[in-house]
CSV table of C-alpha atoms and ligand atoms in Angstrom, one decimal:
chain,number,residue,atom,x,y,z
A,309,MET,CA,-38.7,22.5,29.6
A,310,PHE,CA,-35.1,21.3,29.1
A,311,LEU,CA,-31.9,23.3,28.7
A,312,SER,CA,-31.0,21.6,25.5
A,313,ASP,CA,-28.1,23.8,24.3
A,314,ASN,CA,-25.7,21.9,26.5
A,315,TRP,CA,-23.6,18.7,26.9
A,316,TYR,CA,-25.0,15.9,29.0
A,317,VAL,CA,-23.6,12.5,29.9
A,318,ALA,CA,-25.4,10.0,27.7
A,319,ALA,CA,-23.7,6.7,28.6
A,320,LEU,CA,-20.8,5.0,30.1
A,321,GLY,CA,-18.3,4.0,27.4
A,322,ALA,CA,-18.4,0.5,28.9
A,323,GLU,CA,-22.1,0.3,28.2
A,324,LEU,CA,-21.6,0.7,24.4
A,325,THR,CA,-21.1,-2.1,22.0
A,326,THR,CA,-22.4,-2.9,18.5
A,327,LYS,CA,-25.7,-3.7,20.2
A,328,PRO,CA,-27.5,-0.3,20.3
A,329,LEU,CA,-28.5,1.1,23.7
A,330,SER,CA,-31.8,2.9,23.9
A,331,ARG,CA,-31.8,5.9,26.2
A,332,GLN,CA,-34.3,8.7,26.6
A,333,ILE,CA,-32.4,12.0,27.0
A,334,LEU,CA,-34.2,15.3,27.5
A,335,GLY,CA,-37.4,13.6,26.3
A,336,GLU,CA,-35.8,12.4,23.1
A,337,HIS,CA,-35.3,8.7,22.3
A,338,VAL,CA,-31.7,8.1,21.3
A,339,ALA,CA,-30.0,5.0,20.0
A,340,ILE,CA,-26.3,4.9,21.0
A,341,PHE,CA,-23.8,2.3,19.9
A,342,ARG,CA,-20.3,1.7,18.7
A,343,ASN,CA,-20.0,0.8,15.0
A,344,GLU,CA,-17.7,-1.9,13.9
A,345,SER,CA,-14.8,0.6,13.6
A,346,GLY,CA,-15.3,1.5,17.3
A,347,ARG,CA,-16.7,4.9,16.6
A,348,ILE,CA,-19.6,6.0,19.0
A,349,VAL,CA,-22.7,7.0,17.1
A,350,ALA,CA,-25.9,8.5,18.5
A,351,LEU,CA,-29.0,8.6,16.3
A,352,ALA,CA,-32.7,9.5,16.8
A,353,ASP,CA,-34.2,6.2,18.0
A,354,GLN,CA,-37.0,6.1,15.5
A,355,CYS,CA,-37.0,4.8,11.9
A,356,PRO,CA,-38.7,7.5,9.7
A,357,HIS,CA,-40.4,4.7,7.8
A,358,ARG,CA,-42.9,3.3,10.4
A,359,GLY,CA,-41.4,4.6,13.6
A,360,TYR,CA,-39.8,1.4,14.8
A,361,PRO,CA,-37.0,1.9,17.4
A,362,LEU,CA,-33.7,1.9,15.5
A,363,SER,CA,-32.1,0.6,18.8
A,364,LEU,CA,-33.7,-2.7,18.0
A,365,GLY,CA,-31.8,-2.8,14.7
A,366,THR,CA,-28.4,-4.4,13.8
A,367,VAL,CA,-25.0,-2.7,13.3
A,368,VAL,CA,-23.5,-3.9,10.1
A,369,GLY,CA,-20.0,-2.4,9.5
A,370,ASP,CA,-20.4,1.3,10.0
A,371,GLU,CA,-24.2,1.3,9.5
A,372,LEU,CA,-27.3,0.6,11.4
A,373,VAL,CA,-30.0,-1.5,9.8
A,374,CYS,CA,-33.6,-1.1,11.1
A,375,GLY,CA,-34.9,-4.3,12.6
A,376,TYR,CA,-38.3,-3.9,11.0
A,377,HIS,CA,-37.9,-3.3,7.2
A,378,GLY,CA,-34.2,-2.8,6.8
A,379,PHE,CA,-33.9,1.0,6.3
A,380,THR,CA,-30.2,1.6,6.7
A,381,PHE,CA,-28.4,4.6,8.2
A,382,ASP,CA,-24.8,5.7,8.2
A,383,CYS,CA,-23.2,7.3,11.3
A,384,THR,CA,-24.3,10.8,10.2
A,385,GLY,CA,-28.0,9.6,10.2
A,386,THR,CA,-28.2,9.6,6.4
A,387,CYS,CA,-30.4,6.9,5.0
A,388,VAL,CA,-28.2,5.0,2.6
A,389,ALA,CA,-30.5,2.1,1.7
A,390,VAL,CA,-34.2,1.1,1.6
A,391,PRO,CA,-35.6,-2.2,0.6
A,392,GLY,CA,-37.0,-2.9,-2.9
A,393,GLN,CA,-35.9,0.3,-4.7
A,394,ASP,CA,-32.9,2.4,-5.5
A,395,ARG,CA,-34.3,5.8,-4.9
A,396,ILE,CA,-34.1,6.8,-1.3
A,397,PRO,CA,-36.6,9.4,-0.1
A,398,SER,CA,-34.9,12.6,1.0
A,399,ARG,CA,-36.9,12.7,4.2
A,400,ALA,CA,-35.6,9.3,5.3
A,401,ASP,CA,-32.6,10.7,7.2
A,402,VAL,CA,-32.6,10.7,11.0
A,403,ARG,CA,-31.0,13.1,13.4
A,404,SER,CA,-27.5,12.3,14.5
A,405,TYR,CA,-26.1,13.8,17.7
A,406,ALA,CA,-22.5,15.0,18.4
A,407,VAL,CA,-20.9,12.7,21.0
A,408,VAL,CA,-17.5,12.8,22.8
A,409,GLU,CA,-15.9,10.0,24.8
A,410,GLN,CA,-13.9,11.4,27.7
A,411,GLY,CA,-12.6,8.8,30.3
A,412,PRO,CA,-15.5,6.6,31.4
A,413,TRP,CA,-18.2,8.9,30.2
A,414,VAL,CA,-19.8,9.6,26.8
A,415,TRP,CA,-21.1,13.1,26.4
A,416,ILE,CA,-23.9,14.1,24.0
A,417,TRP,CA,-24.8,17.6,22.6
A,418,THR,CA,-28.5,17.9,22.7
A,419,GLY,CA,-28.8,21.4,21.2
A,420,ARG,CA,-30.2,21.9,17.7
A,421,GLY,CA,-27.3,23.9,16.4
A,422,GLU,CA,-23.6,23.0,16.0
A,423,ALA,CA,-22.1,21.4,19.1
A,424,GLU,CA,-20.5,24.1,21.3
A,425,MET,CA,-17.1,22.5,22.1
A,426,SER,CA,-16.3,25.3,24.5
A,427,LEU,CA,-19.1,24.2,26.7
A,428,LEU,CA,-17.9,20.6,27.0
A,429,PRO,CA,-16.7,20.0,30.6
A,430,SER,CA,-13.1,19.1,30.9
A,431,THR,CA,-12.5,16.1,33.1
A,432,PRO,CA,-8.7,15.5,33.0
A,433,TRP,CA,-8.7,13.4,36.2
A,434,LEU,CA,-10.8,10.8,34.4
A,435,VAL,CA,-8.4,10.7,31.5
A,436,ASP,CA,-5.0,10.8,33.2
A,437,THR,CA,-4.9,7.1,34.1
A,438,GLU,CA,-1.2,7.3,35.1
A,439,ASN,CA,-1.9,9.5,38.1
A,440,TRP,CA,-5.6,8.8,38.8
A,441,SER,CA,-7.6,5.6,39.0
A,442,SER,CA,-11.4,5.8,38.5
A,443,VAL,CA,-14.6,3.8,38.8
A,444,GLY,CA,-18.0,4.8,37.5
A,445,GLY,CA,-21.6,3.9,37.2
A,446,VAL,CA,-25.1,5.1,36.5
A,447,ALA,CA,-28.5,5.0,38.2
A,448,LYS,CA,-31.9,6.1,36.9
A,449,ILE,CA,-34.0,8.1,39.3
A,450,ASP,CA,-37.8,8.5,39.0
A,451,ALA,CA,-37.6,12.0,40.2
A,452,ALA,CA,-37.3,15.4,38.5
A,453,PHE,CA,-33.9,16.8,37.6
A,454,ASP,CA,-34.3,19.6,40.1
A,455,LEU,CA,-34.5,17.2,43.0
A,456,LEU,CA,-31.1,15.7,42.1
A,457,VAL,CA,-29.6,19.3,41.9
A,458,ASP,CA,-30.9,20.0,45.4
A,459,ASN,CA,-29.6,16.7,46.7
A,460,LEU,CA,-26.0,17.2,45.3
A,461,LEU,CA,-25.7,20.9,46.3
A,462,ASP,CA,-26.5,20.2,49.9
A,463,LEU,CA,-24.2,17.5,51.3
A,464,SER,CA,-25.4,17.9,54.8
A,465,HIS,CA,-27.8,15.0,53.9
A,466,GLU,CA,-24.8,12.7,54.1
A,467,THR,CA,-25.0,12.8,57.9
A,468,PHE,CA,-28.5,11.4,57.9
A,469,LEU,CA,-29.0,9.5,54.6
A,470,HIS,CA,-25.5,8.1,54.2
A,471,ASN,CA,-24.4,7.7,57.8
A,472,GLY,CA,-22.9,4.2,57.4
A,473,SER,CA,-20.5,5.2,54.7
A,474,ILE,CA,-19.6,8.9,54.1
A,475,GLY,CA,-21.8,10.7,56.6
A,476,THR,CA,-20.5,11.8,60.0
A,477,PRO,CA,-22.1,14.3,62.3
A,478,GLU,CA,-19.7,17.1,61.3
A,479,VAL,CA,-20.9,17.2,57.7
A,480,ALA,CA,-24.2,18.6,58.8
A,481,SER,CA,-22.8,20.7,61.6
A,482,THR,CA,-20.0,22.4,59.7
A,483,PRO,CA,-21.1,25.7,58.1
A,484,ILE,CA,-20.6,26.2,54.3
A,485,GLU,CA,-19.4,29.0,52.1
A,486,VAL,CA,-21.2,29.5,48.8
A,487,GLU,CA,-20.1,31.4,45.7
A,488,ALA,CA,-22.3,31.8,42.6
A,489,ASP,CA,-20.0,32.9,39.7
A,490,GLU,CA,-22.5,34.1,37.1
A,491,ASP,CA,-19.8,34.9,34.5
A,492,SER,CA,-18.3,31.4,34.4
A,493,ARG,CA,-21.6,29.8,35.3
A,494,VAL,CA,-20.5,27.9,38.4
A,495,VAL,CA,-21.9,27.5,41.8
A,496,ARG,CA,-19.3,26.7,44.4
A,497,VAL,CA,-19.9,25.3,47.9
A,498,PHE,CA,-17.1,24.9,50.3
A,499,ARG,CA,-17.1,22.9,53.5
A,500,HIS,CA,-13.8,22.4,55.4
A,501,MET,CA,-14.1,20.1,58.4
A,502,ASN,CA,-11.0,20.0,60.6
A,503,SER,CA,-10.1,17.2,63.0
A,504,VAL,CA,-13.2,15.1,62.4
A,505,ASP,CA,-13.8,11.4,62.3
A,506,CYS,CA,-12.8,9.7,59.1
A,507,PRO,CA,-15.8,7.9,57.6
A,508,LEU,CA,-15.4,4.3,56.4
A,509,PHE,CA,-15.4,5.3,52.7
A,510,TYR,CA,-12.1,7.1,53.3
A,511,SER,CA,-10.5,5.2,56.3
A,512,ARG,CA,-10.6,1.9,54.4
A,513,THR,CA,-9.1,3.5,51.2
A,514,THR,CA,-6.6,5.9,52.7
A,515,GLY,CA,-5.5,3.9,55.7
A,516,LEU,CA,-6.0,7.0,57.9
A,517,GLU,CA,-7.5,6.3,61.3
A,518,GLY,CA,-9.1,8.5,63.9
A,519,LYS,CA,-9.3,12.2,63.2
A,520,VAL,CA,-8.6,13.8,59.8
A,521,ASP,CA,-9.1,17.1,58.1
A,522,ARG,CA,-11.8,16.6,55.4
A,523,TRP,CA,-12.7,19.1,52.8
A,524,GLN,CA,-15.6,19.1,50.4
A,525,ASP,CA,-15.4,21.7,47.6
A,526,ILE,CA,-18.3,21.5,45.2
A,527,GLU,CA,-18.2,23.0,41.7
A,528,TYR,CA,-21.6,22.7,40.0
A,529,SER,CA,-21.7,23.8,36.3
A,530,PRO,CA,-25.4,23.9,35.5
A,531,PRO,CA,-27.2,22.2,34.1
A,532,GLY,CA,-25.5,18.8,33.8
A,533,TYR,CA,-22.1,18.7,35.4
A,534,TYR,CA,-21.1,18.5,39.0
A,535,LEU,CA,-17.6,18.0,40.5
A,536,LEU,CA,-16.8,17.5,44.2
A,537,HIS,CA,-13.2,18.0,45.2
A,538,SER,CA,-12.7,15.8,48.3
A,539,ARG,CA,-9.5,16.2,50.3
A,540,ILE,CA,-8.6,13.9,53.2
A,541,ALA,CA,-5.4,14.7,55.2
A,542,PRO,CA,-3.8,14.2,58.6
A,543,VAL,CA,-4.9,16.8,61.0
A,544,GLY,CA,-3.3,20.3,60.8
A,545,GLN,CA,-1.5,19.8,57.5
A,546,PRO,CA,-2.9,22.2,54.9
A,547,PRO,CA,-1.6,22.4,51.4
A,548,LEU,CA,1.7,24.3,51.0
A,549,PRO,CA,1.6,27.9,49.8
A,550,ASP,CA,2.7,26.8,46.4
A,551,GLY,CA,-0.3,24.4,46.1
A,552,THR,CA,1.6,21.1,46.6
A,553,ASP,CA,-0.4,18.8,48.9
A,554,ASP,CA,1.5,15.5,48.8
A,555,HIS,CA,0.5,14.4,52.3
A,556,ALA,CA,-3.2,14.6,51.5
A,557,PHE,CA,-5.5,12.1,49.6
A,558,HIS,CA,-7.6,13.5,46.9
A,559,MET,CA,-10.7,12.2,45.4
A,560,LYS,CA,-12.7,13.8,42.6
A,561,ILE,CA,-16.4,12.8,42.7
A,562,PHE,CA,-18.2,13.5,39.4
A,563,TYR,CA,-21.9,13.5,38.7
A,564,GLY,CA,-23.5,13.9,35.2
A,565,LEU,CA,-27.1,15.0,35.7
A,566,THR,CA,-29.0,14.1,32.6
A,567,PRO,CA,-32.8,14.7,32.5
A,568,SER,CA,-34.5,11.8,30.9
A,569,THR,CA,-38.1,13.0,31.0
A,570,GLU,CA,-39.8,15.8,33.0
A,571,ASP,CA,-39.9,13.5,36.0
A,572,SER,CA,-36.9,11.2,35.7
A,573,VAL,CA,-33.2,11.8,35.5
A,574,TYR,CA,-30.0,9.8,34.9
A,575,ASP,CA,-27.5,10.0,37.7
A,576,PHE,CA,-24.1,9.2,36.2
A,577,TRP,CA,-21.2,9.1,38.7
A,578,ALA,CA,-17.5,8.6,38.6
A,579,LEU,CA,-14.8,8.7,41.3
A,580,ALA,CA,-11.2,9.4,40.5
A,581,ARG,CA,-8.5,9.1,43.2
A,582,ASP,CA,-4.8,10.0,43.3
A,583,PHE,CA,-3.9,7.1,45.7
A,584,CYS,CA,-4.0,3.3,45.4
A,585,ILE,CA,-3.6,3.7,41.7
A,586,ASN,CA,-4.5,0.5,39.8
A,587,ASP,CA,-5.6,-1.2,43.0
A,588,ASP,CA,-8.4,-3.5,41.9
A,589,GLU,CA,-9.5,-4.3,45.4
A,590,ILE,CA,-9.9,-0.6,46.2
A,591,ASP,CA,-11.8,-0.2,42.9
A,592,ARG,CA,-14.2,-2.9,43.9
A,593,PHE,CA,-14.6,-1.4,47.4
A,594,LEU,CA,-15.3,2.1,46.1
A,595,GLU,CA,-17.7,0.8,43.5
A,596,LYS,CA,-19.7,-1.1,46.1
A,597,MET,CA,-19.7,1.8,48.5
A,598,GLN,CA,-20.7,4.4,46.0
A,599,THR,CA,-23.3,2.2,44.4
A,600,GLY,CA,-24.8,1.9,47.9
A,601,VAL,CA,-24.6,5.7,48.5
A,602,VAL,CA,-26.2,6.4,45.1
A,603,GLN,CA,-29.0,3.9,45.8
A,604,GLU,CA,-29.8,5.7,49.1
A,605,ASP,CA,-30.2,8.9,47.1
A,606,VAL,CA,-32.3,7.2,44.5
A,607,ASP,CA,-34.6,5.7,47.1
A,608,ALA,CA,-35.0,9.1,48.9
A,609,LEU,CA,-35.6,11.1,45.6
A,610,ASN,CA,-38.1,8.5,44.3
A,611,ILE,CA,-40.1,9.0,47.5
A,612,LEU,CA,-39.7,12.8,47.4
A,613,GLN,CA,-40.9,12.9,43.8
A,614,ILE,CA,-44.1,11.0,44.7
A,615,ARG,CA,-44.7,13.3,47.7
A,616,THR,CA,-44.0,16.6,46.0
A,617,SER,CA,-45.9,15.7,42.8
A,618,ARG,CA,-49.0,14.8,44.9
A,619,VAL,CA,-48.6,17.8,47.2
A,620,PRO,CA,-47.2,20.4,44.8
A,621,GLU,CA,-47.6,23.3,47.2
A,622,VAL,CA,-45.0,22.2,49.6
A,623,ASN,CA,-44.0,25.3,51.5
A,624,GLU,CA,-40.2,24.9,51.9
A,625,VAL,CA,-38.3,26.2,54.9
A,626,SER,CA,-34.8,27.0,53.7
A,627,ILE,CA,-31.8,27.5,56.1
A,628,LYS,CA,-28.1,28.3,55.7
A,629,ILE,CA,-27.2,24.8,54.4
A,630,ASP,CA,-29.5,25.5,51.4
A,631,ARG,CA,-27.6,28.4,50.0
A,632,GLY,CA,-25.8,26.2,47.4
A,633,GLY,CA,-29.0,24.6,46.2
A,634,LEU,CA,-30.8,28.0,46.1
A,635,SER,CA,-27.9,29.5,44.1
A,636,ALA,CA,-28.1,26.6,41.7
A,637,ARG,CA,-31.9,27.0,41.3
A,638,ARG,CA,-31.4,30.8,40.5
A,639,MET,CA,-28.7,30.1,37.9
A,640,LEU,CA,-30.9,27.4,36.2
A,641,ALA,CA,-33.8,29.8,36.2
A,642,THR,CA,-31.7,32.6,34.7
A,643,MET,CA,-30.5,30.1,32.0
A,644,SER,CA,-34.1,29.1,31.3
A,645,ASP,CA,-35.2,32.8,31.1
A,646,ALA,CA,-32.4,33.5,28.7
A,647,ARG,CA,-33.9,30.8,26.4
A,648,GLY,CA,-37.3,32.4,26.6
A,649,HIS,CA,-38.9,29.7,28.7
A,650,PRO,CA,-41.2,30.6,31.5
B,1691,FE2,FE1,-26.4,11.7,48.7
């Protein structure tokens, strides 16, 4: 069962043109496109006439014309024309979804009721292009959503799975602090590593060599939004008491976790940094590195899905590093229970 009364990332803005994109989100097929006025539209990807995917249709002006028999829909999903007759059946409308473009990401409200704007994650770092530069991408994983939650909440896997890029021995060996804030519905995991080797991901981009202080502070807002505050600084220079932290390099690492089906998930990512602003070469480097890191996770989770679905009774052994992931599972279970699902 999906937690549908939420916002999820549906697409990268850069993916959307007047040629509709077909994406399965929380089990539903959705056609997403920009109409000729530039507005982003998301409609149920099935013509009510004979079920043909509307994503195979054509955008004409502000409307989408089905590629099979020409049923035509406006951006609210209202059917505005059918071939061969003036009368349009009242049941010919399709569902339209609320969408919001914020920085590189396009969010979709998958709930049945009115879109709850107060639940839309705020990502100011992805919008403030004067002070932050960002890159982003998406990967599809043939694994259940829960496996991606586990993966992101326990970064000790960086040491082993991502040891050529972001993983150093200290990620796994440094203890974490975990906070589950039930009221604001956030799981926080803190890992502050002091005087540790700077991995390639950061040495190449910050210019810092040798030892650094490296902080990883996770904020997971279940179900679909994850933000990692990464801080890289010269050794022994914490932020000042007033919060200013000018000698440090900051990166915000975002993940949009969007279930596609019960056993597949979209892994949207974005990196925003407050250094090397508008540096194309650093953009390309980070894009390449992060694409490689994400692919390592994709490969691992694809294998894990096959193993865990064939051997469903895996008896897990949890240890201290799992406290973030376990808190996230409990919060998701509570949210499911609140919806009346088993
Ligand atoms: Fe990973």
